[in-house]
Coordinates of C-alpha atoms and ligand atoms in Angstrom, one line a residue:
M1 CA 96.6 111.0 83.8
T2 CA 99.8 108.8 85.5
A3 CA 100.3 109.1 89.1
T4 CA 103.3 112.0 89.6
T5 CA 104.6 111.2 93.1
P6 CA 108.2 111.3 92.9
D7 CA 111.0 109.6 93.2
I8 CA 112.4 110.7 95.8
T9 CA 114.4 107.5 96.6
P10 CA 117.7 108.1 97.6
A11 CA 121.1 106.7 96.2
D12 CA 122.7 103.9 97.7
E13 CA 125.4 105.2 100.0
F14 CA 124.7 102.3 103.9
T15 CA 127.9 100.4 104.4
G16 CA 128.4 100.0 107.8
V17 CA 126.7 102.3 110.5
G18 CA 124.1 105.2 110.1
T19 CA 122.9 108.2 112.9
I20 CA 119.5 108.3 112.1
L21 CA 118.3 112.8 113.2
N22 CA 115.5 114.2 115.4
P23 CA 113.8 115.9 112.7
A24 CA 112.2 118.1 114.7
T25 CA 115.6 119.6 116.9
G26 CA 118.7 117.7 114.5
A27 CA 119.3 116.0 117.7
V28 CA 120.9 112.3 117.4
A29 CA 118.5 110.2 117.8
G30 CA 120.5 106.9 117.1
E31 CA 122.3 104.4 115.4
V32 CA 121.7 101.8 112.9
R33 CA 124.1 99.4 110.9
W34 CA 123.4 99.0 108.0
T35 CA 122.1 95.2 106.6
D36 CA 125.2 94.5 103.8
P37 CA 122.5 93.1 100.4
A38 CA 125.2 90.1 100.0
G39 CA 124.9 89.4 104.0
I40 CA 120.2 89.2 103.1
D41 CA 119.7 86.1 101.4
A42 CA 121.6 83.6 104.3
I43 CA 118.8 85.7 107.0
A44 CA 116.1 85.0 104.0
A45 CA 117.7 81.3 104.7
D46 CA 117.4 81.0 108.1
L47 CA 114.4 82.4 108.1
R48 CA 113.4 79.3 105.8
R49 CA 114.7 77.1 108.2
A50 CA 113.1 78.0 111.3
Q51 CA 109.4 78.3 108.9
R52 CA 108.7 74.6 109.2
D53 CA 108.9 75.1 113.3
W54 CA 107.2 77.7 113.2
E55 CA 103.8 76.9 111.1
Q56 CA 104.2 72.9 113.0
R57 CA 103.1 75.3 116.3
G58 CA 100.0 75.0 114.1
A59 CA 97.6 78.1 114.8
K60 CA 96.7 77.5 118.7
G61 CA 100.7 77.8 119.0
R62 CA 101.1 80.5 117.1
A63 CA 98.5 82.8 118.7
K64 CA 100.0 81.9 122.1
A65 CA 103.6 83.3 120.6
L66 CA 101.4 86.9 119.8
A67 CA 99.8 87.1 122.8
R68 CA 103.3 87.7 124.3
F69 CA 104.1 89.8 122.0
A70 CA 101.6 91.9 122.7
V71 CA 101.5 92.0 126.4
W72 CA 105.2 92.7 126.1
L73 CA 104.0 96.0 123.5
D74 CA 102.2 97.8 126.5
D75 CA 104.3 97.0 128.8
H76 CA 107.5 99.1 126.5
R77 CA 105.5 101.5 124.9
G78 CA 106.7 104.4 126.9
E79 CA 110.5 103.4 125.8
I80 CA 108.9 102.8 121.7
E81 CA 107.2 105.8 121.7
D82 CA 110.0 108.1 123.5
L83 CA 111.9 106.3 120.3
L84 CA 109.6 106.7 117.7
I85 CA 109.4 110.5 119.0
A86 CA 113.1 111.4 118.6
E87 CA 113.5 109.7 114.9
T88 CA 110.4 111.0 113.4
G89 CA 109.6 114.8 115.5
K90 CA 106.0 113.1 115.9
S91 CA 104.2 114.6 118.8
A92 CA 102.9 112.4 121.7
S93 CA 99.3 112.1 120.5
D94 CA 100.5 111.5 116.8
A95 CA 102.8 108.5 118.7
A96 CA 99.8 107.0 120.7
V97 CA 98.5 105.8 117.6
E98 CA 100.9 103.5 116.5
V99 CA 101.3 100.7 118.4
T100 CA 97.5 100.9 120.3
L101 CA 96.8 100.2 115.6
L102 CA 98.7 97.3 116.6
V103 CA 97.2 95.5 119.9
M104 CA 94.2 95.9 118.4
I105 CA 94.9 94.0 115.1
L106 CA 97.5 91.1 117.7
S107 CA 93.9 91.3 119.7
Y108 CA 91.4 90.5 116.9
V109 CA 94.4 88.5 114.8
I110 CA 94.0 86.3 117.9
K111 CA 90.5 86.0 118.1
T112 CA 90.4 85.3 114.8
M113 CA 93.4 83.3 113.2
E114 CA 92.2 79.4 114.2
K115 CA 89.4 79.7 112.3
A116 CA 90.3 81.8 109.0
L117 CA 93.5 78.7 109.4
A118 CA 92.0 76.2 109.2
P119 CA 91.5 73.3 106.1
E120 CA 87.8 74.5 104.7
H121 CA 85.6 72.1 103.0
R122 CA 84.6 72.6 99.6
P123 CA 80.5 70.6 98.5
A124 CA 81.4 69.0 95.6
S125 CA 80.0 71.2 91.8
L126 CA 77.8 68.2 91.2
P127 CA 75.8 65.8 92.8
I128 CA 77.9 63.2 90.5
L129 CA 81.6 64.0 92.2
A130 CA 80.0 63.4 95.1
I131 CA 82.3 60.6 95.9
K132 CA 84.9 63.5 96.0
K133 CA 85.9 65.5 99.5
I134 CA 87.5 68.4 99.1
T135 CA 89.9 70.3 101.7
V136 CA 91.8 73.2 101.0
Y137 CA 94.3 73.6 102.7
Y138 CA 95.9 77.4 104.2
R139 CA 99.8 76.7 104.0
P140 CA 102.2 79.8 105.0
R141 CA 104.3 80.9 102.1
P142 CA 107.5 80.8 104.2
V143 CA 109.2 83.8 103.8
V144 CA 107.2 87.2 103.8
G145 CA 108.9 90.2 102.9
I146 CA 108.1 93.3 104.2
I147 CA 109.3 96.8 102.3
A148 CA 107.8 100.1 104.9
P149 CA 107.7 103.9 104.1
W150 CA 108.8 106.6 106.9
N151 CA 105.0 107.4 108.5
Y152 CA 104.6 105.7 111.1
P153 CA 107.2 103.6 112.1
V154 CA 106.0 100.8 114.7
A155 CA 102.2 100.7 112.9
N156 CA 103.9 100.4 109.5
A157 CA 106.3 98.0 110.3
L158 CA 104.4 94.9 112.3
M159 CA 100.6 95.2 111.0
D160 CA 101.5 93.4 108.4
A161 CA 103.6 91.4 110.1
I162 CA 101.6 90.1 112.3
G163 CA 98.6 88.2 109.5
A164 CA 102.0 86.4 108.0
L165 CA 103.6 85.7 111.2
A166 CA 100.0 84.2 112.2
A167 CA 100.2 82.9 108.8
G168 CA 103.1 80.9 109.3
C169 CA 105.1 83.3 107.0
T170 CA 108.9 84.3 108.9
V171 CA 109.3 87.6 108.5
L172 CA 111.8 89.5 106.9
L173 CA 111.4 93.4 107.9
K174 CA 113.4 96.1 106.0
P175 CA 111.8 99.4 107.6
S176 CA 112.5 102.8 106.0
E177 CA 116.0 104.0 105.4
R178 CA 114.6 107.1 107.2
T179 CA 113.1 105.6 110.2
P180 CA 115.1 102.6 110.8
L181 CA 115.4 102.3 115.3
T182 CA 112.2 101.8 116.2
A183 CA 112.1 98.8 114.3
E184 CA 115.2 97.0 115.9
V185 CA 113.3 98.1 119.2
L186 CA 110.3 95.3 117.9
R187 CA 112.2 93.0 116.9
R188 CA 113.8 92.8 120.3
G189 CA 110.3 92.6 122.3
W190 CA 109.5 90.0 120.3
L191 CA 112.7 87.8 120.2
E192 CA 111.8 88.8 124.6
S193 CA 108.2 87.7 124.5
G194 CA 109.8 84.6 124.3
A195 CA 108.4 83.7 120.8
P196 CA 111.1 81.7 117.9
D197 CA 113.3 84.0 115.5
V198 CA 110.4 83.8 112.7
L199 CA 111.1 88.0 112.7
A200 CA 114.1 89.6 111.3
V201 CA 115.1 93.3 110.3
V202 CA 117.6 94.2 107.4
Q203 CA 118.3 98.2 107.1
G204 CA 119.3 100.0 104.5
A205 CA 117.7 101.4 101.3
R206 CA 117.4 100.1 97.1
A207 CA 120.1 97.5 97.6
V208 CA 118.2 96.2 100.7
A209 CA 115.0 96.5 99.4
E210 CA 116.1 94.5 96.1
A211 CA 116.9 92.0 98.0
V212 CA 114.5 91.4 100.3
V213 CA 112.3 91.4 96.9
D214 CA 115.1 88.8 95.4
N215 CA 115.3 86.8 98.4
S216 CA 111.0 86.4 99.6
D217 CA 108.2 84.1 98.3
Y218 CA 105.6 87.4 98.9
V219 CA 106.7 90.6 99.1
Q220 CA 104.1 93.1 101.3
F221 CA 105.1 96.6 100.0
T222 CA 104.1 99.6 101.0
G223 CA 105.1 102.9 100.2
S224 CA 104.8 106.0 97.0
T225 CA 103.0 104.1 93.4
A226 CA 106.8 105.1 92.3
T227 CA 108.4 102.2 93.8
G228 CA 105.7 100.4 94.0
R229 CA 106.0 100.0 90.2
K230 CA 110.0 99.0 90.7
V231 CA 108.7 96.5 93.1
A232 CA 105.8 94.9 91.2
E233 CA 108.5 94.4 88.4
R234 CA 111.6 93.2 89.8
A235 CA 109.3 90.2 91.8
A236 CA 107.8 89.3 88.6
R237 CA 110.9 87.9 88.0
R238 CA 110.4 85.0 90.0
L239 CA 106.7 84.9 89.9
T240 CA 106.7 86.4 93.6
P241 CA 103.1 88.1 94.8
V242 CA 103.1 91.1 96.1
S243 CA 100.4 93.4 97.8
L244 CA 101.0 97.1 97.1
E245 CA 100.0 99.6 99.8
L246 CA 100.5 102.5 98.5
G247 CA 100.3 106.7 97.8
G248 CA 96.6 108.8 97.3
K249 CA 94.6 111.5 97.5
D250 CA 92.3 111.0 99.3
P251 CA 88.9 113.5 98.7
M252 CA 86.2 114.5 101.3
I253 CA 82.6 115.6 100.6
V254 CA 81.0 117.8 102.0
C255 CA 77.0 118.2 101.3
E256 CA 74.4 120.7 102.3
D257 CA 72.7 119.1 105.0
A258 CA 75.9 117.6 106.1
D259 CA 76.5 118.1 110.0
I260 CA 79.1 121.4 109.4
E261 CA 81.0 121.9 112.3
L262 CA 81.5 117.8 112.9
A263 CA 82.8 118.0 108.9
A264 CA 85.2 120.7 109.6
H265 CA 86.4 119.3 113.6
A266 CA 87.1 115.9 110.8
A267 CA 88.0 117.6 107.5
V268 CA 91.6 119.8 110.3
W269 CA 92.0 116.8 111.9
G270 CA 91.9 114.0 108.6
A271 CA 94.5 116.8 107.2
M272 CA 96.5 118.0 109.3
F273 CA 96.9 114.6 111.8
N274 CA 100.7 113.4 111.5
A275 CA 102.0 116.2 110.0
G276 CA 99.3 115.3 106.6
Q277 CA 101.4 112.1 106.3
T278 CA 99.0 109.5 106.8
C279 CA 97.5 107.1 103.6
V280 CA 94.6 107.4 104.2
S281 CA 93.9 111.0 105.1
V282 CA 92.1 113.8 103.3
E283 CA 94.1 116.2 100.5
R284 CA 91.2 117.7 99.3
V285 CA 88.0 118.1 100.1
Y286 CA 84.9 119.4 97.7
V287 CA 81.7 121.6 99.8
L288 CA 78.6 122.3 98.4
E289 CA 78.1 126.3 98.1
Q290 CA 75.5 126.4 99.8
V291 CA 77.3 125.0 103.2
Y292 CA 80.9 126.5 101.1
D293 CA 81.2 129.2 103.6
K294 CA 80.3 128.2 106.8
F295 CA 82.8 124.9 106.2
V296 CA 85.7 127.3 105.1
E297 CA 84.7 129.4 109.0
A298 CA 85.0 126.9 110.6
V299 CA 88.1 125.1 109.4
V300 CA 90.2 127.9 109.6
R301 CA 89.0 128.9 113.0
D302 CA 89.4 125.0 114.2
V303 CA 93.8 125.6 112.1
N304 CA 93.4 128.6 114.4
E305 CA 94.0 126.1 117.9
L306 CA 96.5 123.8 117.2
Q307 CA 100.0 123.7 118.5
M308 CA 102.9 122.7 116.6
G309 CA 105.5 121.2 118.1
A310 CA 107.2 117.4 118.8
G311 CA 106.5 115.2 121.7
E312 CA 103.9 116.1 124.4
G313 CA 101.7 118.9 125.0
H314 CA 101.5 119.4 120.8
H315 CA 98.8 118.9 118.2
F316 CA 101.8 117.5 115.8
G317 CA 104.9 117.7 114.8
A318 CA 108.0 117.5 112.4
M319 CA 107.5 116.2 109.2
I320 CA 110.2 114.1 108.4
D321 CA 112.7 115.9 106.6
D322 CA 112.9 118.9 104.3
S323 CA 113.2 117.2 101.1
Q324 CA 109.3 115.9 102.2
V325 CA 108.1 120.2 103.6
S326 CA 109.8 120.7 100.6
I327 CA 106.9 118.6 98.3
A328 CA 104.4 120.3 100.0
A329 CA 105.9 124.4 100.4
R330 CA 105.3 123.3 96.5
H331 CA 102.3 122.9 95.9
V332 CA 101.4 125.7 98.5
D333 CA 103.3 128.3 96.6
E334 CA 102.8 126.3 93.2
A335 CA 98.7 126.7 93.9
V336 CA 99.0 131.1 95.2
A337 CA 101.3 131.4 92.0
A338 CA 98.1 130.2 91.1
G339 CA 95.5 132.8 92.2
A340 CA 94.8 130.7 95.2
R341 CA 94.4 132.1 98.7
A342 CA 96.3 130.3 101.7
L343 CA 93.9 131.0 104.9
T344 CA 96.4 130.3 107.4
G345 CA 99.6 129.0 107.4
G346 CA 101.2 129.3 103.1
K347 CA 105.5 129.7 104.8
R348 CA 107.5 127.7 106.6
P349 CA 109.4 128.9 109.8
N350 CA 112.4 129.7 110.4
G351 CA 114.6 128.3 112.7
V352 CA 115.5 124.3 113.3
G353 CA 113.3 121.5 112.1
S354 CA 111.7 120.0 109.6
F355 CA 107.9 122.2 110.5
Y356 CA 105.8 123.4 108.2
P357 CA 101.9 125.4 108.5
P358 CA 98.5 123.8 109.0
T359 CA 97.7 125.4 105.2
V360 CA 94.8 126.3 104.6
L361 CA 93.5 127.0 101.2
V362 CA 90.6 128.3 99.1
D363 CA 90.0 129.1 94.9
V364 CA 91.5 126.4 94.4
D365 CA 90.9 124.4 91.1
H366 CA 92.1 121.2 89.3
S367 CA 94.9 123.3 87.3
M368 CA 97.2 123.2 90.4
T369 CA 99.4 120.5 91.8
C370 CA 98.0 120.6 95.6
M371 CA 93.9 119.3 94.5
T372 CA 95.9 116.2 91.3
E373 CA 99.3 115.8 93.5
E374 CA 100.3 113.5 96.8
T375 CA 100.8 116.1 98.9
F376 CA 101.9 114.3 102.6
G377 CA 102.0 117.0 104.3
P378 CA 98.9 119.3 106.8
T379 CA 97.4 121.5 103.9
L380 CA 94.3 121.7 103.6
P381 CA 92.2 122.8 100.3
I382 CA 89.2 123.4 100.5
M383 CA 87.0 123.1 96.5
K384 CA 83.0 124.7 96.2
V385 CA 81.2 122.9 94.3
A386 CA 77.6 123.1 92.9
G387 CA 76.6 119.9 93.1
V388 CA 77.2 116.7 94.2
D389 CA 77.6 115.4 90.5
E390 CA 80.2 118.1 90.3
A391 CA 82.0 116.5 93.3
I392 CA 82.0 112.8 92.5
R393 CA 83.7 113.9 88.9
L394 CA 85.8 115.8 90.1
A395 CA 86.9 113.4 93.0
N396 CA 87.3 110.0 90.2
D397 CA 89.6 112.4 88.5
S398 CA 92.7 111.4 90.2
P399 CA 95.0 108.5 89.6
Y400 CA 94.3 107.0 92.8
G401 CA 92.0 105.6 94.0
L402 CA 92.9 104.7 98.2
S403 CA 90.8 106.2 100.3
A404 CA 87.7 109.2 100.7
S405 CA 84.9 111.0 103.0
V406 CA 81.1 111.6 102.7
F407 CA 79.0 113.7 105.4
S408 CA 75.8 114.3 104.8
G409 CA 72.8 114.6 106.9
D410 CA 71.6 111.1 105.2
V411 CA 73.3 108.6 105.7
S412 CA 72.0 106.3 102.6
R413 CA 72.4 109.5 100.0
A414 CA 76.0 109.2 101.7
K415 CA 76.5 105.6 101.0
D416 CA 75.4 106.3 97.3
I417 CA 77.7 109.2 96.8
A418 CA 79.9 106.4 98.2
V419 CA 79.7 103.7 95.4
Q420 CA 80.2 105.5 92.9
L421 CA 83.4 107.3 93.8
D422 CA 86.5 104.8 92.4
C423 CA 88.6 103.8 95.3
G424 CA 89.3 100.9 97.7
A425 CA 87.0 102.7 101.5
V426 CA 84.7 105.3 102.1
N427 CA 84.0 107.2 105.9
I428 CA 81.1 108.7 105.9
N429 CA 80.6 111.3 108.8
D430 CA 84.3 110.3 109.6
V431 CA 87.6 110.1 108.1
I432 CA 90.4 107.9 108.2
S433 CA 88.6 105.2 110.2
N434 CA 88.4 102.2 108.5
L435 CA 92.7 102.0 109.4
M436 CA 91.0 100.7 112.5
C437 CA 88.3 98.5 111.0
T438 CA 91.1 95.1 110.7
T439 CA 87.5 92.8 108.7
A440 CA 87.3 96.1 106.3
P441 CA 89.9 95.8 103.4
M442 CA 92.3 98.0 103.3
G443 CA 93.6 98.7 99.1
G444 CA 94.1 101.3 97.0
W445 CA 92.8 101.0 93.7
K446 CA 94.5 102.5 90.3
S447 CA 97.4 103.8 90.9
S448 CA 96.7 103.3 95.1
G449 CA 98.1 99.9 94.6
I450 CA 96.9 95.9 94.0
G451 CA 95.2 93.7 96.9
A452 CA 95.1 94.9 100.1
R453 CA 96.4 94.2 104.1
F454 CA 93.5 93.0 106.1
G455 CA 90.4 92.2 105.6
G456 CA 88.9 90.1 108.0
A457 CA 90.6 86.1 107.4
D458 CA 91.9 87.5 103.9
G459 CA 95.1 89.6 106.3
M460 CA 96.1 86.0 106.8
R461 CA 95.1 83.8 103.8
K462 CA 96.4 86.2 101.6
F463 CA 99.7 85.4 103.4
C464 CA 100.0 81.6 102.9
R465 CA 99.1 79.8 99.6
Q466 CA 96.2 76.9 98.9
E467 CA 96.8 73.8 98.8
A468 CA 93.9 71.4 97.3
V469 CA 93.4 67.8 99.2
V470 CA 90.8 65.9 96.7
A471 CA 90.5 62.6 98.7
P472 CA 87.9 59.4 97.6
R473 CA 84.4 60.2 100.0
T474 CA 83.2 56.8 99.5
N475 CA 85.0 53.9 97.4
V476 CA 81.8 53.7 95.4
G477 CA 82.7 54.7 92.1
A478 CA 87.0 54.5 92.6
G479 CA 88.2 52.8 89.2
G480 CA 87.7 55.9 87.8
N481 CA 87.1 56.8 84.7
Y482 CA 90.3 55.2 83.3
Y483 CA 92.5 53.7 79.1
H484 CA 91.3 51.0 80.9
N485 CA 87.5 50.9 80.1
S486 CA 86.7 50.2 76.7
L487 CA 86.3 53.0 74.5
K488 CA 83.1 52.8 74.2
R489 CA 81.9 53.2 78.5
L490 CA 84.8 56.1 78.3
A491 CA 83.2 57.9 75.5
A492 CA 79.5 56.7 78.0
T493 CA 80.7 58.5 80.6
T494 CA 81.7 61.5 78.7
K495 CA 78.1 62.5 77.8
M496 CA 76.8 61.3 81.0
I497 CA 78.6 63.6 83.0
T498 CA 77.9 66.1 80.2
Q499 CA 73.8 66.0 80.2
V500 CA 73.9 66.0 84.1
A501 CA 76.2 69.5 84.1
L502 CA 73.8 70.7 81.6
R503 CA 70.9 70.5 83.5
R504 CA 70.9 73.5 84.9
P505 CA 71.9 75.9 81.9
R506 CA 68.9 74.1 80.3
R507 CA 66.5 75.5 83.6
A508 CA 68.4 78.8 83.6
A509 CA 68.5 79.1 80.0
K510 CA 63.9 78.5 79.3
Ligands
LIG601 P1 109.5 104.5 99.8 O1 108.2 104.7 98.6 O2 110.3 106.4 98.9 O3 109.9 104.2 100.3 C1 109.9 102.9 100.4 C2 109.9 101.6 100.9 O4 110.5 100.9 99.9 C3 111.2 102.8 101.2 O5 111.6 101.5 102.7 C4 112.3 102.5 100.8 O6 113.8 102.2 101.2 C5 112.0 101.4 99.9 N1 112.8 100.8 98.4 C6 113.5 102.4 97.6 N2 113.8 101.6 96.7 C7 113.2 101.1 97.0 C8 112.9 99.8 95.0 N3 114.1 100.3 93.9 N4 112.8 99.0 95.0 C9 112.3 98.3 96.7 N5 112.2 99.5 98.1 C10 112.6 99.9 97.3 O7 107.9 105.8 100.0 P2 108.0 106.6 101.3 O8 108.3 107.8 101.3 O9 108.7 105.5 102.2 O10 106.6 106.7 102.0 C11 106.1 106.7 101.5 C12 104.4 107.4 100.0 O11 104.1 105.7 101.5 C13 103.3 108.1 100.5 O12 103.4 108.2 99.1 C14 102.2 107.3 101.0 O13 101.1 107.3 100.4 C15 102.3 105.4 100.8 N6 102.0 105.2 102.1 C16 101.4 104.5 102.0 C17 99.9 103.3 102.6 C18 98.8 103.4 102.3 O14 98.7 101.7 102.8 N7 98.6 102.7 100.7 C19 100.4 103.5 103.9 C20 101.6 104.2 104.6 C21 102.4 105.0 103.6

């Protein structure tokens, strides 16, 4: 099976000034000046020039700049969230998580970056090499290109940029052309908080994104699987490394011994949060038959309580635009046509705005797109299964492998299930929470990506090149095994090294 995420990248008509509309109301959210793709090499060259000073500040100096930016973000969160709601049509409570996530990441990075980026001394691999002192330096890649999607315009813009900036890189950020506005405020904040001009924002769609790939020393891409493949192909031309955080079809498994109320609350939140437009989420549920009816009843009760609408007083808001609504509507319509039942929602409401109602589907199976393709909308298809083995088999029957969740009253049983799931993260008796645990790597398997974000020190080191410096620890043995020695001595030395290296395998092979 291959990933079938539709390629919805719009055509490139991004010149001059663009107007961004609020998808909930149709009102103007703001204007953006699109960047000329031909000018991106000059922007990258400026970043490259600024990077040396930024690197030379050292981790301590950069931590200070990041700390000031964290304070700026909190001081301006009202302004940021108002604009975020205007450009996405989100509810206020969904919008509120974005600045919070950035502040959490900044807090962790500031605390750990000095140690994470410090040169590392490595021991010699054999006693004979003890005369060498081995040091590994983490040297930043000068320009990190970040290409972001629209679902979390604030968090997606900077959650990777923070690690790159901490590492001493500069950042060339391209937000989604559907949500370009908040990134401009974030750049303004970076400069207003006193940081140097090492965070550039360029605006546009495919042509600008391609120029970012061409001018970066590392590409951090978040978006659909279809576009991720194009990024990997283009980056390969210059052998530029990439980290691809792509789509998913995250399964949830509910065992017969689970706390069903908790599982139902979590399933509804995991599926509907941000109008279902969250990568790490709940896209499909497998429930053991003993507790299926109880679970479905609790889910429907919770969903019927949800208030849909943008801004204050609502649980979740609009989808990003009508093309996204039509994917959710198609998956629901196709499922219902094939025999599924929509217990809630299921029909696009009349009126203004790109809204789709929270929709619980039952009597679903893997012949339906709602169970196999990424919906990225407020839908919750639930399937009854006879046992845990069937649930694991179906959960793994997907081209994607981003994350999953398992609910069971027995945590060690849930862990046992978790390690049989082919995906980058599993939440036990919870959903989405791995995203908040920045010491854990967040990365997809299979068509969900390559590489990972976060992961403690790895989340900063990934933006660096490793430089190994091998120096003499002592002058004893200096002079090397060079040609000025006799051929006999060269041969004897090689033989002696081999014998020393063979001691361990000989012992272990017994
Ligand atoms: P998308 O792939 O359409 O666009 C993502 C970005 O790529 C945009 O900035 C776009 O302008 C740019 N782009 C377009 N064409 C390009 C090209 N040829 N080369 C390089 N860049 C190009 O994705 P989207 O619709 O913005 O986002 C939704 C998708 O993102 C979903 O599939 C979702 O699962 C995924 N996502 C994944 C994660 C994760 O961490 N795994 C997080 C958020 C979203």
